[in-house]
XYZ file of N, CA, C and O in Angstrom:
536
model
N -22.715 -53.959 -7.134
C -22.556 -52.633 -6.443
C -23.486 -52.235 -5.206
O -24.546 -52.575 -6.466
N -23.162 -51.039 -4.508
C -24.835 -51.238 -3.613
C -25.169 -50.484 -4.250
O -24.928 -48.960 -4.870
N -26.479 -49.764 -3.256
C -27.471 -48.983 -4.154
C -26.974 -47.453 -3.849
O -26.149 -47.226 -2.778
N -26.880 -46.357 -4.470
C -26.045 -45.291 -3.875
C -26.792 -43.967 -5.095
O -27.294 -44.026 -5.618
N -27.825 -43.239 -3.726
C -28.029 -42.438 -4.495
C -27.197 -41.070 -4.931
O -25.922 -40.938 -4.588
N -27.855 -40.417 -5.978
C -26.573 -39.489 -6.836
C -26.656 -38.163 -6.718
O -25.875 -37.723 -6.189
N -26.913 -38.265 -5.602
C -26.622 -37.029 -3.725
C -25.354 -37.041 -3.581
O -24.435 -35.887 -3.480
N -24.431 -38.199 -3.510
C -22.905 -39.013 -3.395
C -22.045 -38.186 -4.523
O -21.262 -38.268 -4.773
N -22.582 -38.455 -5.613
C -21.966 -38.488 -7.409
C -22.682 -36.655 -7.583
O -21.439 -36.354 -8.206
N -23.814 -35.870 -7.717
C -23.950 -34.606 -8.179
C -22.560 -33.665 -7.739
O -21.887 -33.702 -6.787
N -22.399 -32.750 -7.818
C -21.640 -31.651 -8.041
C -22.455 -30.472 -7.587
O -23.738 -30.195 -8.051
N -22.621 -30.063 -6.350
C -23.286 -28.923 -5.510
C -22.831 -27.967 -5.582
O -24.591 -26.810 -6.484
N -22.228 -27.617 -6.930
C -22.008 -25.698 -6.822
C -22.957 -25.843 -9.182
O -22.315 -25.719 -9.295
N -23.620 -24.851 -8.261
C -23.890 -25.067 -10.403
C -24.550 -23.558 -10.876
O -25.346 -23.114 -10.156
N -24.348 -23.605 -11.393
C -24.298 -21.504 -12.174
C -25.702 -21.721 -12.713
O -26.141 -23.399 -13.145
N -26.585 -20.951 -12.362
C -27.156 -20.192 -13.274
C -27.777 -18.834 -13.543
O -26.417 -18.590 -13.157
N -28.588 -18.854 -14.229
C -29.324 -17.596 -15.143
C -30.470 -17.322 -15.045
O -31.067 -18.648 -15.001
N -30.418 -16.110 -15.847
C -31.785 -15.708 -15.271
C -32.228 -16.332 -16.924
O -30.959 -16.214 -18.588
N -33.039 -16.358 -17.060
C -34.092 -16.203 -18.872
C -33.501 -15.434 -19.432
O -33.791 -15.337 -20.969
N -33.903 -14.089 -19.006
C -33.559 -12.541 -19.778
C -31.713 -12.470 -20.159
O -31.451 -11.281 -20.765
N -30.748 -13.530 -19.076
C -29.388 -13.146 -19.209
C -28.539 -13.288 -21.122
O -29.080 -14.187 -21.454
N -27.740 -12.384 -21.339
C -28.005 -13.121 -23.411
C -26.879 -13.980 -22.848
O -26.488 -14.053 -22.103
N -27.404 -13.620 -24.285
C -25.537 -15.540 -24.846
C -24.914 -15.213 -24.706
O -24.030 -15.984 -23.856
N -24.445 -13.575 -25.237
C -22.960 -13.831 -24.909
C -22.017 -14.008 -23.140
O -22.000 -14.079 -22.708
N -23.301 -13.066 -22.282
C -22.318 -12.996 -20.709
C -22.610 -14.736 -20.664
O -21.672 -15.048 -20.060
N -24.177 -14.831 -21.008
C -23.819 -16.906 -20.477
C -22.879 -17.704 -20.648
O -21.590 -18.618 -20.177
N -21.994 -17.053 -21.555
C -21.192 -17.968 -22.506
C -19.846 -18.163 -21.997
O -19.433 -18.323 -21.753
N -19.827 -16.401 -21.787
C -19.020 -15.870 -20.605
C -18.783 -16.190 -19.377
O -17.498 -17.284 -19.787
N -19.478 -16.689 -19.443
C -19.485 -17.326 -17.041
C -19.063 -18.546 -17.416
O -18.751 -19.138 -16.861
N -19.763 -19.451 -18.905
C -19.138 -20.811 -19.025
C -17.706 -21.074 -18.788
O -17.641 -21.726 -18.487
N -17.033 -20.535 -20.054
C -15.699 -20.493 -19.805
C -15.083 -19.987 -18.999
O -13.862 -21.278 -18.340
N -15.561 -18.722 -18.366
C -14.865 -18.518 -16.830
C -14.562 -19.514 -16.103
O -13.657 -19.593 -15.231
N -15.798 -20.458 -16.111
C -15.686 -21.397 -14.620
C -15.756 -22.310 -15.555
O -15.590 -23.088 -14.593
N -15.592 -22.799 -16.655
C -14.460 -23.558 -17.270
C -15.401 -24.784 -17.315
O -15.874 -26.310 -16.990
N -17.028 -24.801 -17.547
C -18.386 -25.996 -17.596
C -19.193 -25.467 -18.302
O -18.784 -24.873 -19.345
N -19.838 -26.770 -18.255
C -19.945 -27.146 -19.778
C -21.888 -26.698 -20.236
O -22.728 -27.156 -20.489
N -22.299 -26.474 -18.953
C -23.946 -25.619 -18.970
C -23.735 -24.309 -17.919
O -23.574 -24.944 -17.100
N -25.147 -24.034 -18.350
C -26.012 -23.051 -17.770
C -27.392 -23.110 -17.322
O -27.944 -23.460 -17.974
N -27.798 -23.743 -15.529
C -29.242 -24.003 -15.579
C -29.770 -22.523 -15.030
O -29.550 -21.909 -15.013
N -30.923 -22.266 -16.221
C -31.856 -21.414 -15.767
C -33.084 -21.144 -15.203
O -33.852 -22.123 -15.084
N -33.506 -20.013 -13.789
C -34.022 -20.396 -13.262
C -33.797 -19.347 -13.378
O -34.382 -18.101 -13.435
N -35.659 -18.852 -12.538
C -36.888 -18.190 -11.986
C -35.802 -16.893 -10.483
O -34.999 -17.571 -10.706
N -37.075 -16.581 -10.834
C -36.815 -15.187 -9.545
C -36.230 -16.382 -8.702
O -36.006 -15.561 -7.172
N -37.563 -17.090 -7.976
C -37.046 -18.152 -6.936
C -36.413 -18.843 -7.463
O -36.798 -20.285 -5.859
N -35.312 -19.661 -7.463
C -34.428 -20.420 -8.024
C -35.406 -21.675 -8.585
O -34.930 -22.449 -8.725
N -36.832 -21.498 -9.782
C -37.391 -22.553 -9.786
C -36.545 -22.917 -11.210
O -36.457 -22.147 -12.028
N -36.835 -23.894 -11.370
C -35.676 -24.486 -13.068
C -36.733 -24.068 -14.386
O -38.115 -23.956 -14.141
N -36.031 -23.752 -14.677
C -36.936 -23.437 -16.454
C -36.160 -23.642 -17.726
O -36.540 -24.311 -18.520
N -34.932 -24.154 -17.359
C -33.868 -24.269 -18.583
C -32.868 -25.583 -17.946
O -32.704 -24.897 -16.884
N -32.454 -25.752 -19.023
C -30.717 -25.033 -19.117
C -30.187 -24.733 -20.547
O -31.306 -25.257 -21.693
N -29.007 -24.517 -20.182
C -28.290 -24.125 -22.028
C -26.655 -24.624 -21.921
O -26.113 -24.210 -20.754
N -26.264 -25.855 -22.670
C -25.044 -26.662 -22.473
C -24.629 -25.868 -24.223
O -25.185 -25.454 -24.790
N -22.971 -26.758 -23.718
C -22.571 -26.418 -24.662
C -22.692 -26.674 -26.448
O -22.686 -26.383 -27.189
N -23.810 -27.473 -26.137
C -24.295 -27.911 -27.672
C -25.437 -26.665 -28.151
O -25.821 -27.193 -29.281
N -26.003 -26.918 -27.420
C -26.610 -25.852 -27.620
C -26.221 -24.416 -28.109
O -26.654 -24.054 -29.175
N -25.058 -24.208 -27.805
C -24.238 -22.258 -28.512
C -23.000 -23.471 -29.879
O -23.359 -21.969 -30.989
N -23.860 -24.995 -29.850
C -23.196 -25.165 -32.118
C -24.687 -24.552 -32.337
O -24.473 -24.520 -33.772
N -25.934 -24.376 -32.106
C -27.192 -24.210 -32.485
C -27.167 -22.677 -32.729
O -27.434 -23.280 -33.920
N -27.053 -22.049 -32.178
C -26.799 -20.752 -32.287
C -25.836 -20.254 -33.087
O -26.499 -19.442 -34.003
N -24.643 -21.170 -33.518
C -23.489 -20.190 -33.926
C -23.843 -20.400 -35.253
O -24.231 -19.894 -36.213
N -24.642 -22.390 -35.761
C -24.718 -22.877 -36.057
C -26.389 -21.680 -37.641
O -26.011 -21.762 -38.862
N -27.017 -21.916 -35.936
C -27.788 -20.543 -36.814
C -27.752 -18.996 -37.387
O -28.518 -17.814 -37.539
N -26.227 -18.266 -36.646
C -26.006 -17.453 -37.209
C -27.164 -16.646 -36.203
O -27.610 -15.021 -36.748
N -27.275 -16.723 -35.288
C -27.705 -15.572 -34.286
C -27.138 -14.446 -33.609
O -25.639 -14.888 -33.253
N -27.439 -13.425 -33.877
C -27.161 -11.796 -33.671
C -26.335 -12.176 -31.900
O -27.935 -12.623 -31.440
N -25.651 -12.690 -30.934
C -25.343 -13.033 -29.559
C -25.049 -11.654 -29.011
O -25.996 -11.823 -27.943
N -25.437 -10.977 -29.440
C -25.189 -9.076 -28.789
C -27.187 -8.805 -28.399
O -27.124 -8.125 -27.401
N -28.246 -9.679 -29.148
C -29.392 -9.318 -28.659
C -29.953 -10.194 -28.354
O -31.354 -10.653 -28.494
N -29.341 -11.978 -28.331
C -30.310 -12.950 -27.960
C -30.433 -13.343 -26.711
O -29.103 -12.632 -25.477
N -31.464 -13.769 -25.865
C -31.016 -14.530 -24.272
C -31.363 -15.730 -24.311
O -31.917 -16.505 -25.969
N -31.022 -16.351 -22.831
C -30.420 -17.020 -23.197
C -31.879 -18.194 -23.615
O -32.221 -18.938 -23.662
N -33.132 -17.297 -23.081
C -34.937 -17.616 -23.084
C -34.607 -19.043 -24.832
O -36.217 -19.459 -25.004
N -33.914 -18.172 -25.523
C -34.435 -17.915 -27.285
C -33.921 -19.646 -27.141
O -34.360 -20.148 -28.129
N -32.590 -19.663 -26.630
C -31.895 -21.041 -26.651
C -31.849 -22.389 -25.331
O -32.307 -23.312 -26.265
N -32.038 -22.038 -24.944
C -32.428 -22.550 -23.202
C -33.526 -24.094 -23.944
O -34.710 -24.004 -24.509
N -33.247 -25.380 -23.310
C -33.780 -26.654 -23.402
C -34.819 -26.270 -22.002
O -34.215 -25.975 -21.053
N -37.133 -26.577 -22.818
C -37.644 -26.057 -20.861
C -37.661 -27.348 -21.107
O -38.368 -28.183 -20.090
N -37.670 -28.728 -21.427
C -38.286 -29.798 -20.987
C -37.000 -30.913 -20.865
O -36.746 -31.418 -21.017
N -36.275 -30.056 -19.243
C -35.400 -31.036 -19.257
C -35.234 -31.740 -18.385
O -36.492 -32.208 -17.287
N -34.563 -32.671 -18.307
C -34.656 -34.379 -17.715
C -34.049 -34.028 -16.418
O -32.974 -33.595 -16.168
N -34.853 -34.604 -15.296
C -33.935 -34.249 -13.935
C -34.020 -35.266 -13.226
O -34.849 -36.325 -13.495
N -33.496 -34.708 -11.795
C -32.693 -36.748 -11.324
C -32.482 -36.014 -9.586
O -33.502 -34.449 -9.422
N -33.501 -36.725 -8.908
C -33.277 -36.502 -7.460
C -32.548 -36.812 -6.835
O -32.258 -37.626 -7.160
N -32.286 -36.543 -5.415
C -30.821 -36.529 -4.433
C -31.090 -37.973 -4.515
O -30.063 -38.649 -4.168
N -32.162 -38.420 -4.254
C -32.317 -39.800 -3.782
C -32.305 -40.780 -4.791
O -32.622 -42.257 -4.673
N -32.419 -40.819 -6.048
C -32.495 -41.738 -7.067
C -31.467 -42.241 -7.487
O -30.175 -41.450 -7.046
N -30.701 -43.291 -7.818
C -29.990 -44.112 -7.822
C -28.800 -43.239 -8.478
O -30.192 -43.419 -9.986
N -27.651 -43.645 -8.059
C -26.811 -43.755 -9.313
C -27.535 -43.656 -10.787
O -27.053 -44.170 -12.271
N -27.223 -45.430 -11.235
C -27.556 -46.556 -11.564
C -28.633 -45.822 -12.457
O -28.537 -45.614 -13.916
N -29.433 -45.989 -12.281
C -30.958 -45.254 -12.971
C -30.698 -44.097 -13.294
O -31.473 -43.348 -14.688
N -30.262 -43.291 -12.983
C -30.064 -41.558 -13.794
C -28.568 -41.778 -14.563
O -28.791 -41.148 -15.689
N -27.997 -42.589 -14.229
C -26.598 -43.115 -15.736
C -27.652 -43.882 -16.940
O -27.215 -42.657 -18.024
N -28.065 -44.318 -16.960
C -29.462 -44.973 -17.679
C -30.533 -44.299 -18.691
O -30.237 -44.396 -20.137
N -31.103 -42.935 -17.816
C -30.989 -41.723 -18.496
C -30.170 -40.747 -18.958
O -30.810 -40.531 -19.840
N -29.280 -40.854 -18.731
C -28.738 -39.215 -19.736
C -28.324 -40.696 -20.080
O -28.216 -39.557 -21.663
N -27.731 -41.793 -20.484
C -27.460 -42.555 -21.659
C -28.647 -43.286 -23.380
O -28.886 -42.568 -23.930
N -29.545 -42.952 -21.933
C -31.325 -43.367 -23.539
C -31.655 -42.151 -23.889
O -31.848 -41.960 -24.921
N -31.947 -40.272 -22.849
C -31.797 -39.143 -23.433
C -30.826 -38.637 -24.193
O -31.309 -37.833 -24.742
N -29.864 -39.413 -24.472
C -28.613 -38.627 -25.034
C -27.799 -37.385 -24.616
O -27.752 -37.364 -25.552
N -27.753 -37.703 -23.079
C -27.439 -35.575 -23.057
C -26.183 -35.715 -22.143
O -25.759 -37.809 -21.442
N -25.552 -34.684 -21.298
C -24.482 -34.728 -20.327
C -24.706 -34.149 -19.398
O -23.600 -34.061 -18.554
N -25.689 -34.005 -19.319
C -26.184 -32.495 -18.082
C -27.611 -33.005 -17.908
O -28.312 -32.564 -18.202
N -27.501 -33.109 -17.134
C -29.453 -33.519 -15.603
C -28.871 -32.797 -14.567
O -28.230 -33.013 -12.983
N -30.319 -31.797 -14.120
C -29.657 -30.589 -12.385
C -30.573 -31.468 -11.722
O -31.405 -32.713 -12.804
N -29.595 -31.314 -10.448
C -30.835 -32.889 -9.110
C -31.921 -31.486 -8.777
O -31.349 -30.078 -8.554
N -32.840 -31.557 -8.080
C -33.643 -30.802 -7.466
C -34.122 -31.436 -6.954
O -34.397 -32.358 -6.873
N -34.951 -30.183 -5.770
C -35.974 -31.055 -4.510
C -37.510 -31.087 -5.131
O -37.300 -30.825 -6.282
N -37.618 -30.857 -4.346
C -39.657 -30.859 -4.132
C -40.073 -30.273 -5.118
O -40.692 -30.648 -4.985
N -39.640 -29.339 -4.649
C -40.172 -27.981 -5.041
C -39.681 -26.927 -6.667
O -39.613 -26.702 -6.340
N -38.772 -28.189 -6.984
C -38.486 -28.703 -8.080
C -36.958 -27.045 -8.244
O -36.641 -26.017 -8.777
N -36.835 -26.577 -7.385
C -35.593 -26.184 -6.781
C -33.892 -26.514 -7.504
O -33.802 -28.528 -6.512
N -33.302 -25.837 -7.465
C -31.816 -27.107 -7.534
C -30.989 -27.034 -6.984
O -31.031 -26.117 -6.542
N -30.584 -27.945 -6.163
C -29.593 -28.206 -5.637
C -28.166 -29.284 -6.967
O -27.637 -29.429 -5.457
N -28.172 -29.697 -7.456
C -27.014 -29.850 -7.816
C -27.420 -30.085 -9.727
O -28.091 -29.868 -9.772
N -25.416 -30.631 -9.818
C -26.193 -31.216 -11.254
C -24.587 -31.725 -11.641
O -23.935 -31.967 -10.674
N -25.627 -33.457 -12.052
C -25.105 -34.275 -12.348
C -24.371 -34.760 -14.122
O -25.163 -34.390 -14.988
N -22.679 -34.898 -14.125
C -22.814 -34.611 -15.482
C -22.657 -35.807 -16.042
O -22.539 -36.718 -14.978
N -22.070 -36.784 -16.640
C -20.514 -37.622 -17.557
C -19.537 -37.583 -17.147
O -19.384 -39.320 -16.695
N -19.079 -36.717 -16.187
C -17.570 -36.374 -15.903
C -18.216 -36.415 -14.781
O -16.977 -37.447 -13.955
N -19.433 -36.448 -13.773
C -18.989 -36.784 -12.333
C -19.567 -38.137 -12.835
O -18.375 -39.161 -11.504
N -20.408 -38.854 -13.280
C -20.292 -40.923 -13.220
C -19.382 -41.086 -13.806
O -18.513 -42.689 -13.088
N -18.829 -40.453 -14.423
C -16.664 -41.013 -14.785
C -15.548 -40.814 -14.062
O -15.408 -41.713 -13.382
N -16.698 -40.404 -13.559
C -15.276 -39.986 -11.549
C -16.143 -41.007 -11.300
O -14.799 -41.680 -10.671
N -16.361 -40.610 -10.282
C -17.366 -42.089 -9.282
C -17.290 -43.803 -10.859
O -16.734 -43.939 -9.457
N -16.969 -43.685 -11.432
C -16.882 -45.433 -12.399
C -15.262 -45.272 -11.281
O -15.286 -46.459 -10.932
N -14.515 -44.651 -11.493
C -13.649 -44.852 -11.890
C -13.178 -44.846 -9.992
O -11.792 -45.864 -10.116
N -13.148 -44.887 -8.769
C -13.317 -44.967 -7.912
C -13.788 -46.299 -7.479
O -13.926 -46.072 -6.011
N -14.810 -46.955 -7.753
C -15.411 -48.231 -7.460
C -14.884 -49.003 -6.574
O -14.999 -49.129 -5.830
N -13.483 -49.077 -7.872
C -12.765 -49.840 -6.418
C -12.423 -49.485 -5.398
O -12.255 -50.266 -4.117
N -11.766 -48.265 -5.115
C -11.549 -47.962 -4.269
C -12.698 -48.036 -2.571
O -12.643 -48.597 -1.329
N -14.427 -47.570 -3.364
C -14.893 -48.212 -2.767
C -15.797 -49.488 -1.785
O -16.048 -49.624 -1.301
N -15.363 -49.797 -2.972
C -15.440 -51.558 -2.446
C -14.531 -52.018 -1.232
O -14.669 -53.150 -0.536
N -13.712 -51.727 -1.543
C -12.598 -51.631 -0.995
C -13.065 -51.095 0.645
O -12.241 -51.864 1.775
N -14.308 -50.602 0.419
C -14.047 -50.127 1.511
C -14.938 -50.964 2.507
O -16.203 -51.692 2.232
């Protein structure tokens, strides 16, 4: 397999929320858009964290009141990220190593430009035979 950059595989449409967004509102966004995560950004769109479906399991298990809880209380702050020029094979290895399913793709200023998920990678791998034929 040739070297393939993650920019070719990532999803460009990333749903973002502010740290003050309520957990309930974030959950509604994820349900309505049928996505597994929202990226938390500041007013300048700089990455602050990520909230995933796995985080919602923790929220429910801890029985936090959803009506007054904010995203900042539950988001992962130390977010694993990729760059657009990172190789797919390297990003896939990091997803496996870190046991995560979502990785924001950021530019050199830490602004989110995309998202790569295990679903994106599975979809890409399923087309490898097509790419090899080209």
